[in-house]
Amino acid sequence: MRISFGRLVAIVALATLTSAQPASAQLGFTIDPTQGFPGDTVNGQVDPATVAANCTTTVEGLSAVFTDLFVGPFVSSDTEGELPQRFFPDPENIVYENSSQLSYVLTLLVVLGISQNINDAAVGALRKLSS
């Protein structure tokens, strides 16, 4: 399976945004788990004001969300902090031993790229998320 870099950025952006938002800020609705089958289409409505208040629709807004992630959990790419030390327990001796560590570093690079809009990464991510 081949995937373009732009699509990869969008996937990581969507996953990061989804996991980074507190539950109270997520848009959605509850579905009765006893109805329907996995993969079924579900139609619903959301309040446009709620969408406007909770969704990032500008490059600046998306960059700001990712800047918060970069300086927060990703501790500005430092090796000391809760998140980096989950993957690299010894900040003085960074050794790559598994794919989870590589995934962390690649996610860090995407977060940095979108936060600083490097090579229009935020523009591309917003475009992919909007389509």
PDB file of C-alpha atoms in Angstrom:
ATOM      1  CA  MET A   1       0.000   0.000   0.000  1.00  0.00           C
ATOM      2  CA  ARG A   2       1.445   3.337  -1.048  1.00  0.00           C
ATOM      3  CA  ILE A   3       0.492   6.543   0.698  1.00  0.00           C
ATOM      4  CA  SER A   4       1.489  10.080  -0.257  1.00  0.00           C
ATOM      5  CA  PHE A   5       3.333  12.302   2.183  1.00  0.00           C
ATOM      6  CA  GLY A   6       0.461  14.805   2.138  1.00  0.00           C
ATOM      7  CA  ARG A   7      -2.029  12.094   3.065  1.00  0.00           C
ATOM      8  CA  LEU A   8       0.330  10.869   5.817  1.00  0.00           C
ATOM      9  CA  VAL A   9       0.530  14.402   7.235  1.00  0.00           C
ATOM     10  CA  ALA A  10      -3.260  14.661   7.155  1.00  0.00           C
ATOM     11  CA  ILE A  11      -3.693  11.292   8.872  1.00  0.00           C
ATOM     12  CA  VAL A  12      -1.214  12.196  11.618  1.00  0.00           C
ATOM     13  CA  ALA A  13      -2.809  15.633  11.960  1.00  0.00           C
ATOM     14  CA  LEU A  14      -6.274  14.154  12.303  1.00  0.00           C
ATOM     15  CA  ALA A  15      -5.108  11.499  14.757  1.00  0.00           C
ATOM     16  CA  THR A  16      -3.190  14.056  16.786  1.00  0.00           C
ATOM     17  CA  LEU A  17      -6.062  16.521  16.879  1.00  0.00           C
ATOM     18  CA  THR A  18      -8.560  13.832  17.790  1.00  0.00           C
ATOM     19  CA  SER A  19      -6.441  12.473  20.624  1.00  0.00           C
ATOM     20  CA  ALA A  20      -5.366  15.902  21.858  1.00  0.00           C
ATOM     21  CA  GLN A  21      -8.814  17.400  22.393  1.00  0.00           C
ATOM     22  CA  PRO A  22     -10.561  16.923  25.712  1.00  0.00           C
ATOM     23  CA  ALA A  23     -13.741  14.852  25.473  1.00  0.00           C
ATOM     24  CA  SER A  24     -15.891  17.883  26.230  1.00  0.00           C
ATOM     25  CA  ALA A  25     -14.623  19.651  23.094  1.00  0.00           C
ATOM     26  CA  GLN A  26     -15.235  16.803  20.672  1.00  0.00           C
ATOM     27  CA  LEU A  27     -18.130  17.040  18.292  1.00  0.00           C
ATOM     28  CA  GLY A  28     -20.353  14.079  17.806  1.00  0.00           C
ATOM     29  CA  PHE A  29     -23.222  12.109  19.131  1.00  0.00           C
ATOM     30  CA  THR A  30     -23.864   8.801  20.827  1.00  0.00           C
ATOM     31  CA  ILE A  31     -24.913   5.798  18.769  1.00  0.00           C
ATOM     32  CA  ASP A  32     -26.822   2.940  20.335  1.00  0.00           C
ATOM     33  CA  PRO A  33     -24.351   0.037  20.022  1.00  0.00           C
ATOM     34  CA  THR A  34     -27.181  -2.477  19.584  1.00  0.00           C
ATOM     35  CA  GLN A  35     -28.283  -0.980  16.257  1.00  0.00           C
ATOM     36  CA  GLY A  36     -26.534  -1.325  12.914  1.00  0.00           C
ATOM     37  CA  PHE A  37     -23.405  -3.118  11.861  1.00  0.00           C
ATOM     38  CA  PRO A  38     -19.750  -2.094  11.834  1.00  0.00           C
ATOM     39  CA  GLY A  39     -19.105   0.044   8.779  1.00  0.00           C
ATOM     40  CA  ASP A  40     -22.735   1.159   8.407  1.00  0.00           C
ATOM     41  CA  THR A  41     -23.266   4.790   7.439  1.00  0.00           C
ATOM     42  CA  VAL A  42     -24.640   6.952  10.220  1.00  0.00           C
ATOM     43  CA  ASN A  43     -26.258  10.291   9.452  1.00  0.00           C
ATOM     44  CA  GLY A  44     -26.485  13.008  12.033  1.00  0.00           C
ATOM     45  CA  GLN A  45     -26.553  16.723  12.581  1.00  0.00           C
ATOM     46  CA  VAL A  46     -24.399  19.082  14.569  1.00  0.00           C
ATOM     47  CA  ASP A  47     -25.004  22.665  15.526  1.00  0.00           C
ATOM     48  CA  PRO A  48     -23.029  24.972  13.167  1.00  0.00           C
ATOM     49  CA  ALA A  49     -22.190  27.251  16.104  1.00  0.00           C
ATOM     50  CA  THR A  50     -20.656  24.296  17.961  1.00  0.00           C
ATOM     51  CA  VAL A  51     -18.620  23.391  14.889  1.00  0.00           C
ATOM     52  CA  ALA A  52     -17.404  26.980  14.496  1.00  0.00           C
ATOM     53  CA  ALA A  53     -16.461  27.176  18.174  1.00  0.00           C
ATOM     54  CA  ASN A  54     -14.549  23.871  18.237  1.00  0.00           C
ATOM     55  CA  CYS A  55     -13.058  23.328  14.774  1.00  0.00           C
ATOM     56  CA  THR A  56      -9.877  24.805  13.406  1.00  0.00           C
ATOM     57  CA  THR A  57     -10.446  26.141   9.899  1.00  0.00           C
ATOM     58  CA  THR A  58      -7.430  28.410   9.302  1.00  0.00           C
ATOM     59  CA  VAL A  59      -3.749  27.749   8.744  1.00  0.00           C
ATOM     60  CA  GLU A  60      -2.911  29.987  11.699  1.00  0.00           C
ATOM     61  CA  GLY A  61      -5.377  28.150  13.939  1.00  0.00           C
ATOM     62  CA  LEU A  62      -4.064  24.733  12.926  1.00  0.00           C
ATOM     63  CA  SER A  63      -0.473  25.886  13.439  1.00  0.00           C
ATOM     64  CA  ALA A  64      -1.410  27.197  16.885  1.00  0.00           C
ATOM     65  CA  VAL A  65      -2.970  23.856  17.897  1.00  0.00           C
ATOM     66  CA  PHE A  66       0.166  22.020  16.783  1.00  0.00           C
ATOM     67  CA  THR A  67       2.429  24.592  18.465  1.00  0.00           C
ATOM     68  CA  ASP A  68       0.629  23.802  21.721  1.00  0.00           C
ATOM     69  CA  LEU A  69       1.321  20.102  21.115  1.00  0.00           C
ATOM     70  CA  PHE A  70       4.942  20.772  20.218  1.00  0.00           C
ATOM     71  CA  VAL A  71       5.735  22.827  23.321  1.00  0.00           C
ATOM     72  CA  GLY A  72       3.427  20.744  25.538  1.00  0.00           C
ATOM     73  CA  PRO A  73       3.570  16.950  25.310  1.00  0.00           C
ATOM     74  CA  PHE A  74       6.473  16.964  22.817  1.00  0.00           C
ATOM     75  CA  VAL A  75       8.446  19.343  25.129  1.00  0.00           C
ATOM     76  CA  SER A  76       9.834  21.323  22.167  1.00  0.00           C
ATOM     77  CA  SER A  77      11.668  18.182  20.962  1.00  0.00           C
ATOM     78  CA  ASP A  78      13.620  17.898  24.207  1.00  0.00           C
ATOM     79  CA  THR A  79      14.576  14.408  25.353  1.00  0.00           C
ATOM     80  CA  GLU A  80      13.374  14.947  28.921  1.00  0.00           C
ATOM     81  CA  GLY A  81       9.657  14.892  29.609  1.00  0.00           C
ATOM     82  CA  GLU A  82       6.810  12.448  30.133  1.00  0.00           C
ATOM     83  CA  LEU A  83       6.097  11.745  26.457  1.00  0.00           C
ATOM     84  CA  PRO A  84       9.648  11.430  25.068  1.00  0.00           C
ATOM     85  CA  GLN A  85      10.781   9.365  28.038  1.00  0.00           C
ATOM     86  CA  ARG A  86       7.907   6.960  27.478  1.00  0.00           C
ATOM     87  CA  PHE A  87       9.703   5.978  24.257  1.00  0.00           C
ATOM     88  CA  PHE A  88      13.286   6.751  25.279  1.00  0.00           C
ATOM     89  CA  PRO A  89      13.575   6.151  29.051  1.00  0.00           C
ATOM     90  CA  ASP A  90      17.201   7.315  29.256  1.00  0.00           C
ATOM     91  CA  PRO A  91      17.352  10.855  27.817  1.00  0.00           C
ATOM     92  CA  GLU A  92      21.157  10.702  27.818  1.00  0.00           C
ATOM     93  CA  ASN A  93      21.277   7.554  25.666  1.00  0.00           C
ATOM     94  CA  ILE A  94      18.814   7.610  22.757  1.00  0.00           C
ATOM     95  CA  VAL A  95      18.777   4.148  21.186  1.00  0.00           C
ATOM     96  CA  TYR A  96      16.231   3.088  18.577  1.00  0.00           C
ATOM     97  CA  GLU A  97      15.013  -0.417  19.370  1.00  0.00           C
ATOM     98  CA  ASN A  98      11.453  -0.602  18.034  1.00  0.00           C
ATOM     99  CA  SER A  99       8.939   0.859  15.619  1.00  0.00           C
ATOM    100  CA  SER A 100       7.127   2.744  18.406  1.00  0.00           C
ATOM    101  CA  GLN A 101      10.210   4.900  18.908  1.00  0.00           C
ATOM    102  CA  LEU A 102      10.408   5.635  15.190  1.00  0.00           C
ATOM    103  CA  SER A 103       6.690   6.450  15.152  1.00  0.00           C
ATOM    104  CA  TYR A 104       7.210   8.929  17.991  1.00  0.00           C
ATOM    105  CA  VAL A 105      10.013  10.691  16.128  1.00  0.00           C
ATOM    106  CA  LEU A 106       8.059  10.814  12.854  1.00  0.00           C
ATOM    107  CA  THR A 107       5.017  12.189  14.678  1.00  0.00           C
ATOM    108  CA  LEU A 108       7.258  14.774  16.348  1.00  0.00           C
ATOM    109  CA  LEU A 109       8.503  15.855  12.900  1.00  0.00           C
ATOM    110  CA  VAL A 110       4.942  16.196  11.577  1.00  0.00           C
ATOM    111  CA  VAL A 111       3.894  18.175  14.661  1.00  0.00           C
ATOM    112  CA  LEU A 112       6.904  20.470  14.226  1.00  0.00           C
ATOM    113  CA  GLY A 113       6.258  20.846  10.499  1.00  0.00           C
ATOM    114  CA  ILE A 114       2.613  21.793  10.951  1.00  0.00           C
ATOM    115  CA  SER A 115       3.283  24.041  13.950  1.00  0.00           C
ATOM    116  CA  GLN A 116       5.825  26.072  11.965  1.00  0.00           C
ATOM    117  CA  ASN A 117       4.091  25.559   8.594  1.00  0.00           C
ATOM    118  CA  ILE A 118       7.374  24.274   7.163  1.00  0.00           C
ATOM    119  CA  ASN A 119       7.062  23.902   3.386  1.00  0.00           C
ATOM    120  CA  ASP A 120       3.340  24.665   3.770  1.00  0.00           C
ATOM    121  CA  ALA A 121       2.762  21.576   5.932  1.00  0.00           C
ATOM    122  CA  ALA A 122      -0.131  23.270   7.764  1.00  0.00           C
ATOM    123  CA  VAL A 123      -1.641  24.379   4.456  1.00  0.00           C
ATOM    124  CA  GLY A 124      -1.415  20.821   3.103  1.00  0.00           C
ATOM    125  CA  ALA A 125      -2.797  19.276   6.287  1.00  0.00           C
ATOM    126  CA  LEU A 126      -5.715  21.686   6.401  1.00  0.00           C
ATOM    127  CA  ARG A 127      -6.423  21.090   2.708  1.00  0.00           C
ATOM    128  CA  LYS A 128      -6.385  17.294   3.195  1.00  0.00           C
ATOM    129  CA  LEU A 129      -8.540  17.483   6.313  1.00  0.00           C
ATOM    130  CA  SER A 130     -11.023  19.713   4.511  1.00  0.00           C
ATOM    131  CA  SER A 131     -11.434  17.464   1.475  1.00  0.00           C
TER     132      SER A 131
END
